[in-house]
CSV table of C-alpha atoms and ligand atoms in Angstrom, one decimal:
chain,number,residue,atom,x,y,z
A,1,MET,CA,18.3,-3.5,-9.0
A,2,ILE,CA,19.1,-0.4,-11.0
A,3,ASN,CA,17.7,2.9,-9.8
A,4,GLY,CA,17.6,5.6,-12.4
A,5,ARG,CA,19.3,8.5,-10.8
A,6,LEU,CA,20.8,9.9,-14.0
A,7,ARG,CA,17.6,10.5,-15.8
A,8,ASP,CA,14.8,12.9,-14.9
A,9,THR,CA,12.0,10.5,-14.3
A,10,GLU,CA,11.1,10.4,-10.6
A,11,LEU,CA,8.4,9.6,-8.1
A,12,ILE,CA,8.2,12.6,-5.8
A,13,VAL,CA,7.0,11.5,-2.4
A,14,ASP,CA,5.7,14.2,0.0
A,15,LEU,CA,6.5,12.9,3.5
A,16,GLY,CA,4.7,15.9,4.9
A,17,ALA,CA,1.5,14.7,3.3
A,18,ILE,CA,1.9,11.3,5.1
A,19,LYS,CA,2.1,13.1,8.4
A,20,HIS,CA,-0.9,15.2,7.5
A,21,ASN,CA,-3.0,12.2,6.5
A,22,ILE,CA,-2.1,10.3,9.7
A,23,HIS,CA,-3.1,13.4,11.8
A,24,GLU,CA,-6.4,13.7,10.0
A,25,GLN,CA,-7.2,10.1,10.9
A,26,GLN,CA,-6.0,10.4,14.5
A,27,LYS,CA,-8.2,13.5,15.1
A,28,LEU,CA,-11.3,11.4,14.4
A,29,LEU,CA,-10.4,8.3,16.5
A,30,PRO,CA,-11.1,7.9,20.2
A,31,PRO,CA,-8.2,9.3,22.4
A,32,ASN,CA,-6.4,6.1,23.2
A,33,SER,CA,-6.5,4.6,19.7
A,34,LYS,CA,-3.3,3.4,18.1
A,35,ILE,CA,-2.3,3.4,14.4
A,36,PHE,CA,-0.3,0.8,12.6
A,37,ALA,CA,1.1,2.3,9.4
A,38,VAL,CA,0.7,-0.3,6.6
A,39,VAL,CA,4.0,-0.1,4.7
A,40,LYS,CA,3.9,-3.4,2.8
A,41,ALA,CA,5.0,-3.5,-0.9
A,42,ASN,CA,7.7,-0.8,-0.5
A,43,ALA,CA,5.1,1.4,1.3
A,44,TYR,CA,2.7,1.1,-1.7
A,45,GLY,CA,5.6,2.0,-3.9
A,46,ASN,CA,6.7,5.1,-1.9
A,47,GLY,CA,9.7,3.7,-0.1
A,48,LEU,CA,9.5,1.3,2.9
A,49,VAL,CA,12.0,2.9,5.3
A,50,PRO,CA,11.4,6.7,4.7
A,51,VAL,CA,7.6,6.2,4.9
A,52,ALA,CA,7.8,4.0,8.0
A,53,GLN,CA,10.1,6.5,9.8
A,54,THR,CA,7.8,9.4,8.9
A,55,ALA,CA,4.7,7.5,10.0
A,56,ILE,CA,6.3,6.7,13.4
A,57,SER,CA,7.4,10.3,13.9
A,58,ALA,CA,3.8,11.3,13.1
A,59,GLY,CA,2.5,9.1,15.9
A,60,ALA,CA,2.0,5.6,14.4
A,61,THR,CA,2.6,3.0,17.1
A,62,GLY,CA,3.8,0.3,14.8
A,63,ALA,CA,4.1,-0.9,11.2
A,64,CYS,CA,2.5,-3.7,9.2
A,65,VAL,CA,4.2,-5.4,6.3
A,66,ALA,CA,3.2,-8.4,4.1
A,67,ILE,CA,6.3,-10.5,4.4
A,68,LEU,CA,9.0,-11.2,6.9
A,69,ASP,CA,11.8,-9.8,4.6
A,70,GLU,CA,10.1,-6.4,4.7
A,71,ALA,CA,10.0,-6.5,8.5
A,72,LEU,CA,13.7,-7.3,8.7
A,73,GLU,CA,14.5,-4.4,6.3
A,74,LEU,CA,12.8,-2.1,8.8
A,75,ARG,CA,14.6,-3.6,11.8
A,76,ASP,CA,18.0,-3.3,9.9
A,77,ASN,CA,17.2,0.4,9.4
A,78,GLY,CA,16.7,1.1,13.1
A,79,ILE,CA,12.9,0.9,13.4
A,80,THR,CA,12.2,-0.4,16.9
A,81,THR,CA,8.4,-0.3,17.1
A,82,THR,CA,6.1,-3.2,16.8
A,83,ILE,CA,6.2,-4.6,13.3
A,84,LEU,CA,3.6,-7.1,12.2
A,85,VAL,CA,3.8,-9.4,9.2
A,86,LEU,CA,0.2,-9.7,7.9
A,87,GLY,CA,0.7,-12.8,5.7
A,88,ILE,CA,1.5,-16.3,6.9
A,89,THR,CA,5.2,-16.9,7.4
A,90,PRO,CA,6.6,-20.4,6.7
A,91,VAL,CA,6.9,-21.9,10.2
A,92,GLU,CA,10.5,-23.0,9.5
A,93,ASN,CA,11.5,-19.4,9.1
A,94,ALA,CA,9.5,-18.0,12.0
A,95,HIS,CA,12.4,-18.1,14.5
A,96,VAL,CA,14.0,-15.4,12.4
A,97,ALA,CA,11.1,-13.2,13.4
A,98,ALA,CA,11.4,-14.1,17.0
A,99,GLU,CA,15.1,-13.2,17.0
A,100,ALA,CA,14.3,-9.8,15.4
A,101,GLY,CA,11.4,-9.2,17.6
A,102,VAL,CA,9.0,-9.1,14.7
A,103,SER,CA,5.4,-10.1,15.3
A,104,LEU,CA,3.7,-12.8,13.1
A,105,THR,CA,0.2,-13.5,12.0
A,106,VAL,CA,-0.9,-17.0,12.8
A,107,GLY,CA,-4.2,-18.5,11.5
A,108,SER,CA,-4.1,-22.1,12.7
A,109,LEU,CA,-3.3,-24.3,15.7
A,110,ASP,CA,-1.3,-26.6,13.4
A,111,TRP,CA,1.1,-23.7,12.8
A,112,LEU,CA,1.6,-23.1,16.5
A,113,GLU,CA,2.1,-26.8,17.3
A,114,GLU,CA,4.7,-27.1,14.6
A,115,TYR,CA,6.5,-24.0,15.9
A,116,HIS,CA,6.4,-25.4,19.4
A,117,ARG,CA,8.0,-28.6,18.1
A,118,LEU,CA,10.8,-26.7,16.3
A,119,ALA,CA,11.3,-24.4,19.3
A,120,SER,CA,11.8,-27.4,21.6
A,121,GLU,CA,14.0,-29.2,19.2
A,122,ASN,CA,16.2,-26.2,18.4
A,123,HIS,CA,16.1,-24.5,21.9
A,124,TYR,CA,14.7,-21.2,20.6
A,125,THR,CA,15.1,-18.7,23.5
A,126,LYS,CA,13.4,-15.5,22.4
A,127,PRO,CA,9.6,-15.6,22.5
A,128,LEU,CA,7.6,-15.1,19.3
A,129,GLU,CA,5.0,-12.3,19.3
A,130,VAL,CA,1.8,-13.7,17.8
A,131,HIS,CA,-1.3,-11.9,16.4
A,132,LEU,CA,-4.1,-14.4,15.7
A,133,GLY,CA,-5.9,-13.7,12.5
A,134,ILE,CA,-9.6,-14.1,12.4
A,135,ASP,CA,-11.4,-14.8,9.2
A,136,SER,CA,-14.8,-13.0,9.7
A,137,GLY,CA,-15.6,-13.2,6.0
A,138,MET,CA,-12.6,-12.1,3.9
A,139,GLY,CA,-11.9,-15.8,3.2
A,140,ARG,CA,-8.1,-15.4,3.1
A,141,ILE,CA,-6.4,-16.4,6.3
A,142,GLY,CA,-7.4,-17.0,9.9
A,143,PHE,CA,-9.6,-18.8,12.3
A,144,THR,CA,-13.2,-19.2,11.2
A,145,THR,CA,-14.7,-20.6,14.5
A,146,VAL,CA,-14.5,-19.4,18.0
A,147,GLU,CA,-13.6,-23.0,19.2
A,148,ASP,CA,-10.5,-23.2,17.0
A,149,PHE,CA,-9.6,-19.7,18.1
A,150,HIS,CA,-9.9,-20.6,21.8
A,151,ALA,CA,-7.7,-23.7,21.3
A,152,ALA,CA,-5.0,-21.5,19.8
A,153,VAL,CA,-5.3,-18.9,22.6
A,154,LYS,CA,-5.0,-21.7,25.2
A,155,PHE,CA,-2.0,-23.1,23.4
A,156,LEU,CA,-0.3,-19.7,23.2
A,157,ARG,CA,-0.9,-19.0,26.8
A,158,GLU,CA,0.4,-22.5,27.9
A,159,HIS,CA,3.8,-22.2,26.0
A,160,ASP,CA,6.6,-19.9,26.9
A,161,GLU,CA,7.9,-19.6,23.3
A,162,PHE,CA,4.9,-17.4,22.5
A,163,GLU,CA,3.5,-14.1,23.5
A,164,PHE,CA,-0.1,-13.4,22.6
A,165,GLU,CA,0.3,-9.9,21.4
A,166,GLY,CA,-2.7,-9.3,19.2
A,167,MET,CA,-5.8,-10.4,17.3
A,168,PHE,CA,-7.3,-9.0,14.2
A,169,THR,CA,-9.6,-9.3,11.3
A,170,HIS,CA,-9.8,-7.8,7.8
A,171,PHE,CA,-12.9,-6.6,5.9
A,172,ALA,CA,-13.8,-7.4,2.3
A,173,THR,CA,-16.3,-4.6,1.6
A,174,ALA,CA,-15.5,-1.7,4.0
A,175,ASP,CA,-15.1,0.5,0.9
A,176,SER,CA,-18.6,-0.2,-0.5
A,177,ALA,CA,-21.8,1.8,-0.2
A,178,ASP,CA,-23.7,-1.4,0.7
A,179,ASP,CA,-22.7,-2.2,4.3
A,180,SER,CA,-24.6,-5.5,4.8
A,181,TYR,CA,-21.6,-7.8,4.3
A,182,PHE,CA,-19.5,-5.5,6.4
A,183,ASN,CA,-22.0,-5.6,9.2
A,184,ARG,CA,-22.0,-9.4,9.1
A,185,GLN,CA,-18.3,-9.4,9.4
A,186,VAL,CA,-18.4,-7.0,12.4
A,187,ALA,CA,-20.9,-9.3,14.1
A,188,LYS,CA,-18.7,-12.3,13.6
A,189,TRP,CA,-15.6,-10.4,14.8
A,190,GLU,CA,-17.4,-9.3,17.9
A,191,GLN,CA,-18.2,-13.0,18.8
A,192,PHE,CA,-14.4,-13.6,18.9
A,193,VAL,CA,-13.6,-10.4,20.9
A,194,ASN,CA,-16.4,-11.0,23.4
A,195,SER,CA,-15.5,-14.6,23.9
A,196,LEU,CA,-12.2,-13.7,25.6
A,197,THR,CA,-12.1,-12.5,29.2
A,198,GLU,CA,-8.6,-11.0,28.7
A,199,LEU,CA,-7.7,-9.3,25.5
A,200,PRO,CA,-4.2,-9.1,24.0
A,201,PRO,CA,-2.5,-5.7,23.9
A,202,PHE,CA,-3.4,-5.0,20.2
A,203,VAL,CA,-6.9,-5.6,19.0
A,204,HIS,CA,-7.4,-4.4,15.4
A,205,MET,CA,-10.1,-4.7,12.7
A,206,ALA,CA,-10.0,-1.4,10.8
A,207,ASN,CA,-8.3,-0.9,7.4
A,208,SER,CA,-8.3,2.6,5.8
A,209,ALA,CA,-11.9,2.2,4.6
A,210,THR,CA,-13.2,1.2,8.0
A,211,GLY,CA,-11.3,4.2,9.6
A,212,MET,CA,-13.0,6.3,7.0
A,213,TRP,CA,-16.6,5.1,6.7
A,214,HIS,CA,-17.3,2.9,9.8
A,215,ARG,CA,-15.5,4.6,12.7
A,216,GLU,CA,-18.5,4.2,15.0
A,217,LYS,CA,-18.4,0.4,14.5
A,218,ILE,CA,-14.8,-0.1,15.5
A,219,THR,CA,-14.5,-2.6,18.4
A,220,ALA,CA,-10.7,-2.5,18.7
A,221,ASN,CA,-7.9,-0.2,19.9
A,222,THR,CA,-5.7,-0.1,16.7
A,223,VAL,CA,-6.3,1.0,13.1
A,224,ARG,CA,-4.2,-0.3,10.3
A,225,MET,CA,-3.9,2.7,8.0
A,226,GLY,CA,-2.9,1.8,4.5
A,227,ILE,CA,-4.0,3.6,1.4
A,228,SER,CA,-5.5,6.6,3.2
A,229,MET,CA,-2.0,7.3,4.7
A,230,TYR,CA,-0.9,7.8,1.1
A,231,GLY,CA,-3.7,10.3,0.5
A,232,GLN,CA,-5.8,8.0,-1.7
A,233,ASN,CA,-9.5,7.1,-1.4
A,234,PRO,CA,-9.8,3.3,-0.7
A,235,SER,CA,-13.1,3.1,-2.6
A,236,GLY,CA,-11.7,4.7,-5.8
A,237,ARG,CA,-14.6,7.0,-6.6
A,238,GLU,CA,-17.5,5.0,-5.0
A,239,LEU,CA,-17.7,6.9,-1.7
A,240,ALA,CA,-16.6,10.4,-0.9
A,241,ALA,CA,-13.5,10.5,1.5
A,242,THR,CA,-14.4,11.6,5.0
A,243,LEU,CA,-10.8,12.6,5.8
A,244,ASP,CA,-9.1,15.6,4.3
A,245,LEU,CA,-6.5,13.6,2.4
A,246,LYS,CA,-3.4,14.9,0.6
A,247,PRO,CA,-2.0,12.8,-2.2
A,248,VAL,CA,1.5,11.8,-1.3
A,249,GLU,CA,3.0,11.0,-4.7
A,250,GLN,CA,3.6,12.6,-8.1
A,251,LEU,CA,5.1,10.8,-11.1
A,252,VAL,CA,7.1,13.2,-13.2
A,253,THR,CA,9.6,13.3,-16.0
A,254,THR,CA,11.0,15.8,-18.5
A,255,ILE,CA,11.0,15.9,-22.3
A,256,SER,CA,14.1,14.1,-23.5
A,257,PHE,CA,13.7,14.8,-27.3
A,258,VAL,CA,11.5,17.1,-29.4
A,259,LYS,CA,10.8,17.2,-33.1
A,260,LYS,CA,8.4,18.3,-35.8
A,261,LEU,CA,6.3,15.5,-37.0
A,262,ARG,CA,5.1,15.9,-40.6
A,263,ALA,CA,1.6,15.1,-41.7
A,264,GLY,CA,1.4,11.5,-42.7
A,265,GLU,CA,4.3,10.4,-40.4
A,266,SER,CA,3.7,7.7,-37.8
A,267,VAL,CA,4.9,7.1,-34.3
A,268,SER,CA,5.9,4.1,-32.1
A,269,TYR,CA,5.5,0.3,-32.4
A,270,GLY,CA,2.8,-0.8,-34.8
A,271,ALA,CA,2.8,2.7,-36.3
A,272,THR,CA,-0.7,3.0,-34.9
A,273,TYR,CA,-0.6,6.8,-34.6
A,274,THR,CA,-0.2,9.0,-37.8
A,275,ALA,CA,-0.1,12.8,-37.7
A,276,LYS,CA,-3.0,14.4,-39.6
A,277,GLU,CA,-1.1,17.6,-39.8
A,278,ASP,CA,2.4,18.9,-38.9
A,279,GLU,CA,2.8,18.9,-35.2
A,280,TRP,CA,5.3,19.0,-32.3
A,281,LEU,CA,6.1,15.6,-30.8
A,282,ALA,CA,8.0,15.0,-27.6
A,283,THR,CA,9.6,11.9,-26.3
A,284,LEU,CA,9.6,11.0,-22.6
A,285,PRO,CA,12.1,8.8,-20.8
A,286,ILE,CA,9.5,6.5,-19.1
A,287,GLY,CA,7.6,3.4,-20.2
A,288,TYR,CA,5.8,0.3,-19.0
A,289,ALA,CA,9.0,-1.1,-17.4
A,290,ASP,CA,8.8,1.8,-15.1
A,291,GLY,CA,5.3,0.8,-14.1
A,292,TYR,CA,3.5,3.3,-16.3
A,293,PRO,CA,1.0,0.8,-17.9
A,294,ARG,CA,1.2,0.1,-21.6
A,295,CYS,CA,-2.6,0.3,-21.8
A,296,MET,CA,-2.3,4.0,-21.1
A,297,THR,CA,-1.8,4.3,-24.9
A,298,GLY,CA,-4.4,6.8,-25.9
A,299,TYR,CA,-4.4,8.6,-22.6
A,300,LYS,CA,-2.8,11.9,-21.6
A,301,VAL,CA,-0.1,13.6,-19.5
A,302,LEU,CA,0.3,17.2,-18.3
A,303,VAL,CA,2.7,19.8,-19.7
A,304,ASP,CA,2.7,23.3,-18.5
A,305,GLY,CA,-0.8,23.0,-17.0
A,306,GLN,CA,-2.3,21.5,-20.2
A,307,PHE,CA,-3.4,18.0,-21.1
A,308,CYS,CA,-1.3,16.5,-23.9
A,309,ASP,CA,-2.2,13.2,-25.7
A,310,ILE,CA,0.0,10.2,-25.7
A,311,ALA,CA,0.9,9.5,-29.4
A,312,GLY,CA,1.2,5.9,-30.3
A,313,ARG,CA,2.0,3.0,-28.1
A,314,VAL,CA,3.8,3.3,-24.8
A,315,CYS,CA,7.1,1.5,-25.2
A,316,MET,CA,9.1,-0.3,-22.5
A,317,ASP,CA,11.3,2.7,-21.6
A,318,GLN,CA,10.0,5.7,-23.6
A,319,MET,CA,6.8,7.1,-24.9
A,320,MET,CA,5.8,10.0,-27.1
A,321,ILE,CA,3.3,12.8,-26.6
A,322,ARG,CA,1.8,15.5,-28.9
A,323,LEU,CA,2.6,19.0,-27.8
A,324,PRO,CA,0.4,22.1,-28.5
A,325,LYS,CA,3.5,24.0,-29.4
A,326,ARG,CA,7.3,23.6,-29.3
A,327,TYR,CA,8.6,23.0,-25.7
A,328,PRO,CA,12.3,22.6,-25.1
A,329,VAL,CA,14.1,19.4,-23.9
A,330,GLY,CA,14.0,19.4,-20.1
A,331,THR,CA,10.4,20.7,-19.9
A,332,LYS,CA,8.6,19.1,-16.9
A,333,VAL,CA,5.9,16.5,-17.6
A,334,VAL,CA,3.5,15.2,-15.0
A,335,LEU,CA,2.1,11.7,-15.5
A,336,MET,CA,0.4,11.5,-12.1
A,337,GLY,CA,-0.1,14.6,-10.0
A,338,ARG,CA,-0.8,18.3,-10.5
A,339,SER,CA,0.3,20.9,-13.1
A,340,GLY,CA,-1.2,24.3,-13.0
A,341,ASP,CA,-4.9,23.9,-12.1
A,342,LYS,CA,-5.2,20.4,-13.7
A,343,GLU,CA,-4.6,17.0,-12.1
A,344,ILE,CA,-4.2,13.4,-13.1
A,345,SER,CA,-4.8,11.3,-10.0
A,346,ALA,CA,-4.0,7.7,-9.3
A,347,ASN,CA,-7.7,7.1,-9.7
A,348,ASP,CA,-7.7,8.6,-13.1
A,349,LEU,CA,-4.9,6.4,-14.2
A,350,ALA,CA,-6.6,3.4,-12.6
A,351,GLU,CA,-9.8,4.0,-14.4
A,352,GLN,CA,-8.0,4.2,-17.7
A,353,ALA,CA,-6.1,1.1,-17.0
A,354,GLY,CA,-9.1,-0.9,-15.7
A,355,THR,CA,-7.6,-1.4,-12.3
A,356,ILE,CA,-7.5,0.3,-8.8
A,357,ASN,CA,-5.3,3.1,-7.4
A,358,TYR,CA,-3.5,0.6,-5.2
A,359,GLU,CA,-2.2,-1.3,-8.3
A,360,ILE,CA,-1.1,1.9,-10.1
A,361,MET,CA,0.9,2.9,-7.0
A,362,THR,CA,2.5,-0.5,-6.3
A,363,ASN,CA,3.5,-1.0,-9.9
A,364,ILE,CA,5.8,2.0,-10.1
A,365,SER,CA,9.0,0.0,-10.5
A,366,ASN,CA,12.3,0.2,-8.6
A,367,ARG,CA,13.9,1.8,-11.7
A,368,VAL,CA,12.1,5.0,-11.0
A,369,HIS,CA,14.1,7.1,-8.6
A,370,ARG,CA,12.2,8.3,-5.5
A,371,THR,CA,12.7,11.9,-4.4
A,372,TYR,CA,11.5,12.9,-0.9
A,373,LEU,CA,10.0,16.2,0.2
A,374,SER,CA,9.7,16.7,3.9
B,4,PLP,C1,-3.1,-4.3,3.0
B,4,PLP,C2,-3.8,-4.5,4.2
B,4,PLP,C3,-4.3,-3.4,5.0
B,4,PLP,C4,-4.3,-2.0,4.5
B,4,PLP,O1,-5.4,-1.8,3.6
B,4,PLP,P1,-5.8,-0.4,3.1
B,4,PLP,O2,-7.0,-0.6,2.3
B,4,PLP,O3,-4.7,0.1,2.2
B,4,PLP,O4,-6.0,0.4,4.3
B,4,PLP,C5,-4.8,-3.6,6.2
B,4,PLP,N1,-4.9,-4.9,6.7
B,4,PLP,C6,-4.5,-6.0,6.0
B,4,PLP,C7,-4.7,-7.3,6.6
B,4,PLP,C8,-4.0,-5.8,4.8
B,4,PLP,O5,-3.6,-6.9,4.1
């Protein structure tokens, strides 16, 4: 993978803002609550290892990732806390997790039985830490009946190659103004929790949205903090944030080329933009291969505290903007973030692109160099 260190385009990641956002959430949780920092997908694009280290130093008890490879990358970089893989790991690779002390999500008895068979056959020695996933209505992974869940708990407790470390569920609508579906999920989750006489060490049900809008309904000891840790509102604009969040990232570049465009001259693929009068045009070294969506054609960026229109189509590696006056090569341009008193947020970009802030963030490609502020 090529990382563009020798051009000016960068994603500036404010690690101090990550700490601030975690502390804001901690303040509003009961005293013994724990936080798992959700750092899947390269920490929502911000950089897996630096974000995980920062979150742990800010008080997070553990980290959640989507796939086992992400967990191993954390272990290889000296992270020793609990690390939970949220997705289902192929059972034939699960011994790698056991060896690295990585916790896995399990959603069926079949999976446990197969691991038990492999463990006996191959003489695995280190126990595997298991979190049982409960599908209370997300419809993605996990146990849907208390009976199946109990059979899995019994199997875990009867076999030495497992440790029953946690149980959790995930909400489909915690970021919505209508809480009826959320409440049904909570009721179902509570049947599972109340059915056990002895709970595992980590019981978790809250994502960012639950930690933000349903704190009083949390029956669990751990919150999985994802997008709110990055300073973003999980609902987009539907609900007002109840934490004082600081956005963590800014996407910036500098002008790489400037010229006078004459009336009647056109710009970029398809020649869809034609200058009506003489104007200053700047080229930026960033395009859709960097994760700045091509459908932002027609949108705007910030130069010197002013909005400037994108001129013509966003290309793979470059794009053009219209300047209000001549600015020199090297002038800073903000594609996401603040300039003067104006801001383009991840939500603004998401709205323009017809998606959500999560996708804007995770799409910033590896070619964009990450710069860290502490
Ligand atoms: C991604 C994910 C989270 C984090 O979600 P946010 O909305 O970013 O807080 C929490 N739990 C599970 C199971 C996830 O997949």
